[in-house]
Tab-separated table of N, CA and C in Angstrom:
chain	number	residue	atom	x	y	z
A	56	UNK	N	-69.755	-13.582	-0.949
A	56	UNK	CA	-68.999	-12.733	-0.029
A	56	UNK	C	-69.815	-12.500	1.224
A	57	UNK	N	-69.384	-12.827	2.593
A	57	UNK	CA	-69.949	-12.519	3.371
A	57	UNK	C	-70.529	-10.802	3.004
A	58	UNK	N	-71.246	-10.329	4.075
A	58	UNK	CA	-72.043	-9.066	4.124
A	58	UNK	C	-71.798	-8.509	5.923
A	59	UNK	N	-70.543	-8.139	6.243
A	59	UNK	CA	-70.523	-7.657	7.899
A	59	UNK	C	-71.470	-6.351	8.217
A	60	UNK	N	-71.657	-5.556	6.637
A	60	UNK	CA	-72.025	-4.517	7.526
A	60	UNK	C	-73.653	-4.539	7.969
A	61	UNK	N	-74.125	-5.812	7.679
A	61	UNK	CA	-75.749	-6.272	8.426
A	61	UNK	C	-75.567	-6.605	9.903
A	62	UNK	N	-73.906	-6.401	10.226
A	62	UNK	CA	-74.044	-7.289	11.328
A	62	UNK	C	-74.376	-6.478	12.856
A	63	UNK	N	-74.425	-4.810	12.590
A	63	UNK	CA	-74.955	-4.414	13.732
A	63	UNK	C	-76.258	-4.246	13.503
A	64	UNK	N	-77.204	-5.011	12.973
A	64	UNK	CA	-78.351	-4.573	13.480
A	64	UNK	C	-78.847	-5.493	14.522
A	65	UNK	N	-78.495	-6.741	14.612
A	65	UNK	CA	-78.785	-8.053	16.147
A	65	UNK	C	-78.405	-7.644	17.097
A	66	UNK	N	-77.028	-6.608	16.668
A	66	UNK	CA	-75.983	-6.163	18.275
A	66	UNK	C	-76.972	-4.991	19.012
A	67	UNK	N	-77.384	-4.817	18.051
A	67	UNK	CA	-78.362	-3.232	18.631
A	67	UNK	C	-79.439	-3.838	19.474
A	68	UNK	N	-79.862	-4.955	19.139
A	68	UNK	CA	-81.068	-5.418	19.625
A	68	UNK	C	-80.535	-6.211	21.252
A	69	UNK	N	-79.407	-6.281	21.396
A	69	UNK	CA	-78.447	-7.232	22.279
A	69	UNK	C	-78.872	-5.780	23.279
A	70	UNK	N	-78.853	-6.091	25.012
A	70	UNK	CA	-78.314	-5.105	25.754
A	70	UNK	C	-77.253	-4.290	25.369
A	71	UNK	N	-76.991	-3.265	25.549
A	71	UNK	CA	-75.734	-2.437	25.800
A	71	UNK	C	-75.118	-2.697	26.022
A	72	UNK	N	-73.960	-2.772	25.695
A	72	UNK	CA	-72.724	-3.043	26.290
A	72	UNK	C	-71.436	-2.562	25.490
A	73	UNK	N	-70.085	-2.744	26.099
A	73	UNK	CA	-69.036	-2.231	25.336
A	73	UNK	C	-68.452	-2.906	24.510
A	74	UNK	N	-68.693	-4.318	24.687
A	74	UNK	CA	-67.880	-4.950	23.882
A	74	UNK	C	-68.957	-5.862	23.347
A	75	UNK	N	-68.955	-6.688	22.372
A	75	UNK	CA	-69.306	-8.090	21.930
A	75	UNK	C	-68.404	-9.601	21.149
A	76	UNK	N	-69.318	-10.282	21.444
A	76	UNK	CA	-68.400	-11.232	21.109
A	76	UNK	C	-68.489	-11.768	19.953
A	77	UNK	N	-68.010	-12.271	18.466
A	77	UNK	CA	-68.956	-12.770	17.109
A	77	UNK	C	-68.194	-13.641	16.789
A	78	UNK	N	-68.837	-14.698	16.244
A	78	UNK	CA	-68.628	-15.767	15.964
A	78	UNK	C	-68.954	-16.211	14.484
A	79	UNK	N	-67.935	-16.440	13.579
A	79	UNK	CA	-68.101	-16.317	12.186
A	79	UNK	C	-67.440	-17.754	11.884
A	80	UNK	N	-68.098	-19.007	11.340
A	80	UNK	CA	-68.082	-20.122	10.909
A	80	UNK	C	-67.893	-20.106	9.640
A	81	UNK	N	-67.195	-20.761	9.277
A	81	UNK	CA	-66.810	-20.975	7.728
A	81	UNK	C	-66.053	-22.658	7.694
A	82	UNK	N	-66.258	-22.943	6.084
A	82	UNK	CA	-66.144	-24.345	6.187
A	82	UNK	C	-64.507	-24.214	5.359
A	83	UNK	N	-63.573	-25.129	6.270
A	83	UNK	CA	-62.371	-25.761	5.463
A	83	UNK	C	-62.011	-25.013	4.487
A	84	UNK	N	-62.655	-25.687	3.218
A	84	UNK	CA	-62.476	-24.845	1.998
A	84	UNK	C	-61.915	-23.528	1.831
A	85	UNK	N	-62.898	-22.431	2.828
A	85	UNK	CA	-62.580	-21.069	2.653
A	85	UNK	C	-61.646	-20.465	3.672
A	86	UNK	N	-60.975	-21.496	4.277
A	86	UNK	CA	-59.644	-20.909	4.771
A	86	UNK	C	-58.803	-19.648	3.622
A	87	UNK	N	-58.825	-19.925	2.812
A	87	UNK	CA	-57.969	-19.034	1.662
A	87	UNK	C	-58.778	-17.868	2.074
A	88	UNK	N	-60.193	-17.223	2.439
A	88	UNK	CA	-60.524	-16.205	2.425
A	88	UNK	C	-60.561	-15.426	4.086
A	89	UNK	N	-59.738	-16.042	4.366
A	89	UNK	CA	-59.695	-15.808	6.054
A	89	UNK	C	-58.992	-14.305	6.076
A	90	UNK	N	-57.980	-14.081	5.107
A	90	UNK	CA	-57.210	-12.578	5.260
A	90	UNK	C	-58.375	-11.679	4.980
A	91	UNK	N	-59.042	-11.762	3.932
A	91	UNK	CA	-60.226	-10.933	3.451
A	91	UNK	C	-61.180	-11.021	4.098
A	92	UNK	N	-61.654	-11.707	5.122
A	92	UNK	CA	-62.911	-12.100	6.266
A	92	UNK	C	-62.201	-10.920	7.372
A	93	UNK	N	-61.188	-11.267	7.757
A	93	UNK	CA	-59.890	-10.287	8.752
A	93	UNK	C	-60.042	-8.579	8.184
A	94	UNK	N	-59.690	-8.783	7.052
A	94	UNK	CA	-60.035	-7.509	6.599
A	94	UNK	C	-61.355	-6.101	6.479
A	95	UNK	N	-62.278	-7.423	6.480
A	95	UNK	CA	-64.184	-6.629	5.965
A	95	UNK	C	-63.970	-6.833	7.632
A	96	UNK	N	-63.599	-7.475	8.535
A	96	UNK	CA	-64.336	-7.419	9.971
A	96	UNK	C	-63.253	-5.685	10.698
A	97	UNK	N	-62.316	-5.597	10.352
A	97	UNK	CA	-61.848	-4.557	10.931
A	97	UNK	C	-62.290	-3.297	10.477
A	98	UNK	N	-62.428	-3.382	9.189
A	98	UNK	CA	-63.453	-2.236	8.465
A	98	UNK	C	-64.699	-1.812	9.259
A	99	UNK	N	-65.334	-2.997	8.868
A	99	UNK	CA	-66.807	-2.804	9.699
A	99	UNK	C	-66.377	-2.506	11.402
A	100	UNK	N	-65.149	-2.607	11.823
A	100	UNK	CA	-65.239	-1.865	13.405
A	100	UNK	C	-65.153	-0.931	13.648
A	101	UNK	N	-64.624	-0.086	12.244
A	101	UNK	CA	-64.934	1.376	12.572
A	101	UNK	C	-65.994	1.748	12.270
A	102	UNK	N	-66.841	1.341	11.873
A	102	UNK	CA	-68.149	1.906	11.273
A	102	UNK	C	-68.728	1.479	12.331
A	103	UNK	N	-68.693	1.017	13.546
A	103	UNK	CA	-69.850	0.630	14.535
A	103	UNK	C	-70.011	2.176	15.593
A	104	UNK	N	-69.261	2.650	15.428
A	104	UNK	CA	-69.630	3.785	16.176
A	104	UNK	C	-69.574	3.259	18.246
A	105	UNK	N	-67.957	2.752	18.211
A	105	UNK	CA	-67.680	2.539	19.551
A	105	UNK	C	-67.813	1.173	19.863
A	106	UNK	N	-68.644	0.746	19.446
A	106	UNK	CA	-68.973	-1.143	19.689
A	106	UNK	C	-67.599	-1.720	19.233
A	107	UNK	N	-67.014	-2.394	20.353
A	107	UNK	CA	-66.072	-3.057	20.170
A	107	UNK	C	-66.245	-4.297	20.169
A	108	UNK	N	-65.917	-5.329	19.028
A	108	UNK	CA	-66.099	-6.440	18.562
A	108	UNK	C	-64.813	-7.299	18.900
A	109	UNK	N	-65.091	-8.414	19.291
A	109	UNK	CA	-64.394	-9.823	19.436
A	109	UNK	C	-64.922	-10.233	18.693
A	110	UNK	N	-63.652	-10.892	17.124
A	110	UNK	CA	-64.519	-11.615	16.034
A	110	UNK	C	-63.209	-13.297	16.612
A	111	UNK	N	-64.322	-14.440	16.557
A	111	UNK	CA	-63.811	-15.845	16.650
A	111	UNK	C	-63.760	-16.261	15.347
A	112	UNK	N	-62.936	-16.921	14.595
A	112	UNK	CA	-63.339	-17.530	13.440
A	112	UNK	C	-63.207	-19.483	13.465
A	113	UNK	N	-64.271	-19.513	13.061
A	113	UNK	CA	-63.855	-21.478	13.321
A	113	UNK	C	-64.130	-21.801	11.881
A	114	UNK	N	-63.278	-22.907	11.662
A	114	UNK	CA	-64.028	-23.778	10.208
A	114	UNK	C	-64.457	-25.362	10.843
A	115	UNK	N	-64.750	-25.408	10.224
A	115	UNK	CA	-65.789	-26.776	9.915
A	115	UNK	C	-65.549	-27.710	8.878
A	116	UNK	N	-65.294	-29.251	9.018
A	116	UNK	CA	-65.067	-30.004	7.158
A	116	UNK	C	-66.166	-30.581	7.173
A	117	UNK	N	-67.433	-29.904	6.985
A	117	UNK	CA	-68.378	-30.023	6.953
A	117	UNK	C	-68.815	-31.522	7.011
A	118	UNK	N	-69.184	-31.714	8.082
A	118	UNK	CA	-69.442	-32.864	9.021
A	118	UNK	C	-70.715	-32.117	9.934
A	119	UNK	N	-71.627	-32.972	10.120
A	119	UNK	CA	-72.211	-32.550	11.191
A	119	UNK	C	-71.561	-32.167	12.445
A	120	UNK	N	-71.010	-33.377	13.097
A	120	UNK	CA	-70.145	-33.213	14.421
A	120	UNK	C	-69.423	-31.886	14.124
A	121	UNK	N	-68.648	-31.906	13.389
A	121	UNK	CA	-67.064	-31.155	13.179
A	121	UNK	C	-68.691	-29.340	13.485
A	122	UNK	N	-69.462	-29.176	12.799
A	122	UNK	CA	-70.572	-28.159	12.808
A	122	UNK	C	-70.504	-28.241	14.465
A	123	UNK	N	-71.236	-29.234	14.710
A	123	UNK	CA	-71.345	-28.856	16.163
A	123	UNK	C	-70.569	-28.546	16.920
A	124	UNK	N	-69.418	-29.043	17.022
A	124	UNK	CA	-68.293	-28.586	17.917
A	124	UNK	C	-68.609	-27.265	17.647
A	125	UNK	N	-68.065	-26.530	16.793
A	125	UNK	CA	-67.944	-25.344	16.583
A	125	UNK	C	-68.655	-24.293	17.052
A	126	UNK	N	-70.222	-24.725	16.773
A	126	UNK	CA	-71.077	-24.364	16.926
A	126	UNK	C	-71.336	-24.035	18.696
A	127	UNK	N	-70.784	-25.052	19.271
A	127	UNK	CA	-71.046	-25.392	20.825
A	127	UNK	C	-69.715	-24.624	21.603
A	128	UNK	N	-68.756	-24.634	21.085
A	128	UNK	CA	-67.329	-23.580	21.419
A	128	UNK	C	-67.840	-22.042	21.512
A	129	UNK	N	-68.423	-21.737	20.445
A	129	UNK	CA	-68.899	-20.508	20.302
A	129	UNK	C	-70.308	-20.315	21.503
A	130	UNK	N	-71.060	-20.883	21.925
A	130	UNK	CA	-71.651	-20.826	22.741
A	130	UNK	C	-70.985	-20.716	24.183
A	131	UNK	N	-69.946	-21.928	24.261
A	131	UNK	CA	-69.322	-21.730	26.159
A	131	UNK	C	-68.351	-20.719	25.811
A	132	UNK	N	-68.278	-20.079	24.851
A	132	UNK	CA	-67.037	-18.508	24.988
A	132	UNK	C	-68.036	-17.328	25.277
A	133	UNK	N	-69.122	-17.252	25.335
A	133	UNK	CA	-70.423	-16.191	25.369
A	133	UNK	C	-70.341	-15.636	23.969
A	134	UNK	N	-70.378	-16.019	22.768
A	134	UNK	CA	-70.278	-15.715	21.622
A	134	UNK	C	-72.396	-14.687	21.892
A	135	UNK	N	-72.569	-13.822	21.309
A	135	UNK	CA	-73.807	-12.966	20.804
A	135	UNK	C	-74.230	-12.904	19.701
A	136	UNK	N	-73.859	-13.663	18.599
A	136	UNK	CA	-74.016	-13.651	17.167
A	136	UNK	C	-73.007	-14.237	16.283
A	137	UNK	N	-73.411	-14.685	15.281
A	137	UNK	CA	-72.498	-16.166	14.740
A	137	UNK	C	-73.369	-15.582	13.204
A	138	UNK	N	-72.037	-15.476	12.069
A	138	UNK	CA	-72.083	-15.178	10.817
A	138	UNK	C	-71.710	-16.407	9.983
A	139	UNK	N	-72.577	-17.004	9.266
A	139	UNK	CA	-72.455	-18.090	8.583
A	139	UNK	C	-72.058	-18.078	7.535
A	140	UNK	N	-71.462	-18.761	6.583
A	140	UNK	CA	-71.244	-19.063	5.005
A	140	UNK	C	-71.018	-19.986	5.005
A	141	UNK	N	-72.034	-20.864	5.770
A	141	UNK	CA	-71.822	-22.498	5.193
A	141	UNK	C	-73.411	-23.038	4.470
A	142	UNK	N	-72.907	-24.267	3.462
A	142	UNK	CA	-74.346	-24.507	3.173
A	142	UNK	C	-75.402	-24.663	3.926
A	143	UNK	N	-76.400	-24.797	2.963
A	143	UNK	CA	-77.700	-24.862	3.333
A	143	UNK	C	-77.927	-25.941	4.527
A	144	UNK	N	-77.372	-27.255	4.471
A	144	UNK	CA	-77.732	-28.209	5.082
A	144	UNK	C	-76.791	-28.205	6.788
A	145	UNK	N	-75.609	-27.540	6.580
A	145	UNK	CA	-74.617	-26.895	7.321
A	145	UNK	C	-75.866	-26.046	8.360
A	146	UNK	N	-76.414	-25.329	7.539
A	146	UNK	CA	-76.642	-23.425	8.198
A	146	UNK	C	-77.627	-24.499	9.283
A	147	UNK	N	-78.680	-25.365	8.570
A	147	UNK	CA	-79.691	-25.865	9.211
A	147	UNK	C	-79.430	-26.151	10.409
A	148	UNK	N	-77.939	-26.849	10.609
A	148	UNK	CA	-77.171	-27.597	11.422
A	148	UNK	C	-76.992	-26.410	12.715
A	149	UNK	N	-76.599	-25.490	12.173
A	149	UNK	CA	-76.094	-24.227	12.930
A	149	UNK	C	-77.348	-23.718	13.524
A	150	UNK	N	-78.484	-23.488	12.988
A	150	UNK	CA	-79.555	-22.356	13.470
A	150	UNK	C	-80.177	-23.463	14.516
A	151	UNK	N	-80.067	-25.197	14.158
A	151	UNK	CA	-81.446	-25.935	15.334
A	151	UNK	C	-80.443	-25.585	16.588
A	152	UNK	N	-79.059	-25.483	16.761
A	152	UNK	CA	-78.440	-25.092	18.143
A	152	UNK	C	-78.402	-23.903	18.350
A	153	UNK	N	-78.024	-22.804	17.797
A	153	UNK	CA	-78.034	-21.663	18.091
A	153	UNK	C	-79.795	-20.743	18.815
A	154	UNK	N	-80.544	-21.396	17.913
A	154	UNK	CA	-81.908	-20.673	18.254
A	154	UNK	C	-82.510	-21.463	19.749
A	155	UNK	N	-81.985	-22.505	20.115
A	155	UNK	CA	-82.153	-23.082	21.692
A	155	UNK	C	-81.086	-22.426	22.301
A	156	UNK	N	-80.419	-21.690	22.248
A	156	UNK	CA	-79.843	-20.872	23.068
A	156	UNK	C	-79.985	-19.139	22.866
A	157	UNK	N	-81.098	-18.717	21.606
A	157	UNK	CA	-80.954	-17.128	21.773
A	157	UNK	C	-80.113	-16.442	21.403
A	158	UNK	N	-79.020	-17.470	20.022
A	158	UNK	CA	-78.363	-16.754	19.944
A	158	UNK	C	-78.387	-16.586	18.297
A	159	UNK	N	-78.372	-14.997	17.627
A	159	UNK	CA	-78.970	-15.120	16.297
A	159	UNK	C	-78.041	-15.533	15.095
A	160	UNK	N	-78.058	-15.871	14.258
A	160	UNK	CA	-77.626	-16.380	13.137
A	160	UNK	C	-77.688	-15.706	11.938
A	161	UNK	N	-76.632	-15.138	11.230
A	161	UNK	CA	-76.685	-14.903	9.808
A	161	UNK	C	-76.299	-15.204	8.709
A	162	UNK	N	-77.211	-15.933	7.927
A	162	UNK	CA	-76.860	-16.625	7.184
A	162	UNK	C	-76.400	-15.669	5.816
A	163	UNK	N	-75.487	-16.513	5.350
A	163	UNK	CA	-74.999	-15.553	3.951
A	163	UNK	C	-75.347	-16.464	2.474
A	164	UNK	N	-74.948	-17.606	3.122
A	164	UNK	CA	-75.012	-18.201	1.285
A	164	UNK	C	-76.017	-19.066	1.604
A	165	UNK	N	-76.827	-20.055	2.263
A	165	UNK	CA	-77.907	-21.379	2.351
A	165	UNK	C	-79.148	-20.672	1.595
A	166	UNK	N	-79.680	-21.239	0.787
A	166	UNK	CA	-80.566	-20.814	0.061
A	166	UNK	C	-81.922	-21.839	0.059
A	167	UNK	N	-81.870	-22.756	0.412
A	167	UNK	CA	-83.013	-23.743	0.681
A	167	UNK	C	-84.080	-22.810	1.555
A	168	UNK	N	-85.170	-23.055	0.579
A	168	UNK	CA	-86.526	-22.309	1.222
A	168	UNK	C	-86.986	-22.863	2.763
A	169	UNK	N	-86.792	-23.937	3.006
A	169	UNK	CA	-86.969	-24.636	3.988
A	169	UNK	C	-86.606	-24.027	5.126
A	170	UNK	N	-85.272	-23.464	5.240
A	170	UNK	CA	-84.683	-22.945	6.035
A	170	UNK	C	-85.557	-21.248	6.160
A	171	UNK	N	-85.883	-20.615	5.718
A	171	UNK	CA	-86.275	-19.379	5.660
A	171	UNK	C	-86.591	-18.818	6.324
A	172	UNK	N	-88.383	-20.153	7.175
A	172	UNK	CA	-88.429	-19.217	7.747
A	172	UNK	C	-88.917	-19.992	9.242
A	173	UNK	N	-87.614	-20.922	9.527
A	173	UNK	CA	-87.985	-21.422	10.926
A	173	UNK	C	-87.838	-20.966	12.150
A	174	UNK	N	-87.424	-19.890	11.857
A	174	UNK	CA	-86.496	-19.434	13.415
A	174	UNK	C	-86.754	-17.756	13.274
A	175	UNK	N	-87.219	-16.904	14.130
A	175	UNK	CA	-86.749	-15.570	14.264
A	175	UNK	C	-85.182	-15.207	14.198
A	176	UNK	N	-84.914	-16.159	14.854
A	176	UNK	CA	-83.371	-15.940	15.397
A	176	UNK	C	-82.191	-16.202	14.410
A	177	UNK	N	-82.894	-16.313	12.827
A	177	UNK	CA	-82.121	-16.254	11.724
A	177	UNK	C	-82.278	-15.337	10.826
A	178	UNK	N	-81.216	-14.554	10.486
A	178	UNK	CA	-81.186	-13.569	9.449
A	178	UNK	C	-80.612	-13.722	8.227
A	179	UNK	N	-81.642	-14.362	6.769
A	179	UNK	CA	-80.923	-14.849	5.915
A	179	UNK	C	-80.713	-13.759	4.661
A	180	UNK	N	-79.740	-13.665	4.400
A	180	UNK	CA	-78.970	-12.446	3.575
A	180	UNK	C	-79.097	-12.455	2.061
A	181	UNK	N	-79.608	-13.996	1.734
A	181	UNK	CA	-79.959	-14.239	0.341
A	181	UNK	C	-81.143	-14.872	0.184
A	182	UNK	N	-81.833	-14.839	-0.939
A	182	UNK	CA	-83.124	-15.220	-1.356
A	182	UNK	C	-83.269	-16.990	-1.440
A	183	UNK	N	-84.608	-17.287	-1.034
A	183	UNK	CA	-84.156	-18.656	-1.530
A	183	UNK	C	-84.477	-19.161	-2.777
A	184	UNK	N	-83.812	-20.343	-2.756
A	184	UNK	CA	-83.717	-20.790	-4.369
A	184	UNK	C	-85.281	-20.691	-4.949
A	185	UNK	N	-86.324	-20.832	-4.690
A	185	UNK	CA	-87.493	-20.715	-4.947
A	185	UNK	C	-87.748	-19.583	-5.682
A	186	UNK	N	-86.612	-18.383	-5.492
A	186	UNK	CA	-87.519	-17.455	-6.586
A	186	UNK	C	-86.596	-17.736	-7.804
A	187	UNK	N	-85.376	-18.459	-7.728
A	187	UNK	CA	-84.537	-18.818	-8.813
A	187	UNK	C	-85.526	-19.856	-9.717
A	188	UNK	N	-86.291	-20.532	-9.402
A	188	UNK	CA	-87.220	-21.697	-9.958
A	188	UNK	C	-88.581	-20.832	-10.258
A	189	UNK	N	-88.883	-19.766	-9.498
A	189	UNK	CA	-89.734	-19.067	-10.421
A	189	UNK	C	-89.466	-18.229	-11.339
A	190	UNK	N	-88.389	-17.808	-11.345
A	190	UNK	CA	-87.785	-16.808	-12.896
A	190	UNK	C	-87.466	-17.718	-14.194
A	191	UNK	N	-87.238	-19.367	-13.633
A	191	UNK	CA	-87.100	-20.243	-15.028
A	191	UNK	C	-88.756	-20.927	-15.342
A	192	UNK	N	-89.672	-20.685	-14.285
A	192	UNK	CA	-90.513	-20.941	-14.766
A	192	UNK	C	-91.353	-20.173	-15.871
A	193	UNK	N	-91.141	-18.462	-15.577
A	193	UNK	CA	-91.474	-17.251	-16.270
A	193	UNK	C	-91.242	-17.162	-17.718
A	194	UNK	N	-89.718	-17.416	-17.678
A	194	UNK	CA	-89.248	-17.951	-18.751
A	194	UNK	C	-89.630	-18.549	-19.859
A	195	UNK	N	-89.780	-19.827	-19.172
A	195	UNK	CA	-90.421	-21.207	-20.065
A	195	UNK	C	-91.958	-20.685	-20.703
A	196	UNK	N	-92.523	-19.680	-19.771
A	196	UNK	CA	-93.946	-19.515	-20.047
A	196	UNK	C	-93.755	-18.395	-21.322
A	197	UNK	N	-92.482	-17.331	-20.740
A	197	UNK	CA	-92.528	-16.227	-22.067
A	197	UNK	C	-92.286	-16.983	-23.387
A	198	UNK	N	-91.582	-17.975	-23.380
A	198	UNK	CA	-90.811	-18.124	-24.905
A	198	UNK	C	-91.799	-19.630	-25.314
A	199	UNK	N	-92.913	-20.103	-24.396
A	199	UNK	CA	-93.850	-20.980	-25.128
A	199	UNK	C	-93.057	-21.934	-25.281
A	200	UNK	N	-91.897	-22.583	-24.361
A	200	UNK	CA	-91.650	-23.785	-24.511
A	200	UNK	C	-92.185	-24.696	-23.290
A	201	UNK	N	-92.544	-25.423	-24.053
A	201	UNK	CA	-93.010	-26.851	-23.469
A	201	UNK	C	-92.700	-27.965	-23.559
A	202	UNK	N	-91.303	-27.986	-23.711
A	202	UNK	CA	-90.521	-29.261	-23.474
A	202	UNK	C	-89.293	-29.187	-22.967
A	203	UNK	N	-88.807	-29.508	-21.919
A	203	UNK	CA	-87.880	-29.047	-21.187
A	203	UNK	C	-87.180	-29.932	-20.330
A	204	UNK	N	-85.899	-30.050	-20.173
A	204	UNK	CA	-84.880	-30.894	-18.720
A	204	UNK	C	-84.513	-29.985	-17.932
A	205	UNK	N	-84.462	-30.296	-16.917
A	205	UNK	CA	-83.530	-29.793	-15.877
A	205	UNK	C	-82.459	-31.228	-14.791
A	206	UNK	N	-81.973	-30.299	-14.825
A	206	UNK	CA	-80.790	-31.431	-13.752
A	206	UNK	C	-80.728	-30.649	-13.183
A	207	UNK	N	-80.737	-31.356	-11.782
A	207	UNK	CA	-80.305	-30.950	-10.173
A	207	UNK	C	-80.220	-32.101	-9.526
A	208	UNK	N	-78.988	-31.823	-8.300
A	208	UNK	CA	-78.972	-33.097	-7.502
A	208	UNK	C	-79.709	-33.644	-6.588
A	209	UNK	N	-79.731	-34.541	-5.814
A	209	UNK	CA	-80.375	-35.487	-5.578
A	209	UNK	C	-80.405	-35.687	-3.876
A	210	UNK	N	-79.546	-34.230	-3.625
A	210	UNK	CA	-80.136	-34.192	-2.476
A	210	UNK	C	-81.270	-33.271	-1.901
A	211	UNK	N	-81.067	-32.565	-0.719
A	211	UNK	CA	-82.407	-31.675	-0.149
A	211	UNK	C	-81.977	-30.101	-0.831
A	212	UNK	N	-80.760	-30.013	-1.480
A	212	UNK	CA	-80.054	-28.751	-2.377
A	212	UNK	C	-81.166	-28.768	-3.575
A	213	UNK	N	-80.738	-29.685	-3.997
A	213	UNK	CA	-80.956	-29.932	-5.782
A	213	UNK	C	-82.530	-30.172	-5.997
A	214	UNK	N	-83.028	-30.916	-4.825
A	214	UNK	CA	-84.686	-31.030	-4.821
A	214	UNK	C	-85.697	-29.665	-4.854
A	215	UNK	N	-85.232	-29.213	-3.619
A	215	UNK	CA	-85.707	-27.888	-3.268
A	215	UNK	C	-85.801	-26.803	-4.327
A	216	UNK	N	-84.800	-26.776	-4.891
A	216	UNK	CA	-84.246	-26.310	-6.249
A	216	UNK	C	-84.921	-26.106	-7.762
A	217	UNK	N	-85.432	-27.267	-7.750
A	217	UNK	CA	-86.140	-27.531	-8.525
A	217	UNK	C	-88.160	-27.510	-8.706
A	218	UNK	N	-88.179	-27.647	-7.434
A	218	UNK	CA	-89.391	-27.654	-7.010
A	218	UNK	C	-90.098	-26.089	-7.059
């Protein structure tokens, strides 16, 4: 589930002003959650205490390009902050353009450690998978097993993951 109400703390850091502009990316897929995205963003406008929000919503079929467009729309509209819930390899996609322009990023679901901690200009909302691979390592150590599989995939998700 996205998390809006983190989202005034970048705006605070933004000049003053009356209005802002936000830019919330989501991939294809989660079109179905667009009424409930509509919903947590009008909520969270009363709780800003006067800050009046312009929320954009774009999806993405997760494509690089199809990312960038999006990504680059939201920039020539004067977008101030861009709320993510796309993967890990997605978000990556999102933060190398956004942080050459100053503009911050919050990530909700990418969990690749990699990503963590390249940029000031990203605010990631979940842990990365790395402490998920140290709680099964804890594990393995409490219960004295020493023989073990894991499966994960085979890309920079499933590697990271595991590692």
């Amino acid at each position: 589930m996205i998390q809006f109400a983190t989202l005034w703390i970048p705006l605070c850091l933004i000049a003053p002003a009356a209005s802002y502009k936000v830019g919330i990316i989501l991939e294809e897929s989660d079109r179905g959650r667009h009424d409930a995205v509509t919903r947590v963003i009008e909520y969270t406008l009363g709780t800003l205490g006067g800050v009046q929000l312009e929320v954009d919503i774009k999806y993405h079929s997760s494509t690089y390009l199809s990312v960038q467009g999006a990504v680059c729309s939201f920039i020539e509209g004067g977008t101030v902050a861009v709320v993510t819930a796309s993967s890990s390899s997605m978000a990556g996609v999102e933060e190398n353009i956004l942080r050459e322009v100053d503009i911050p990023l919050l990530v909700t679901e990418a969990t690749n450690p990699s990503l963590q901690f390249r940029s000031s200009w990203a605010v990631f909302l979940v842990p990365p998978d790395t402490y998920q691979s140290e709680a099964i390592f804890d594990l393995l150590k409490e219960y004295k097993w020493y023989e073990f599989s894991m499966i994960a995939s085979g890309d920079e998700y499933g590697i990271n993951g595991v590692l």
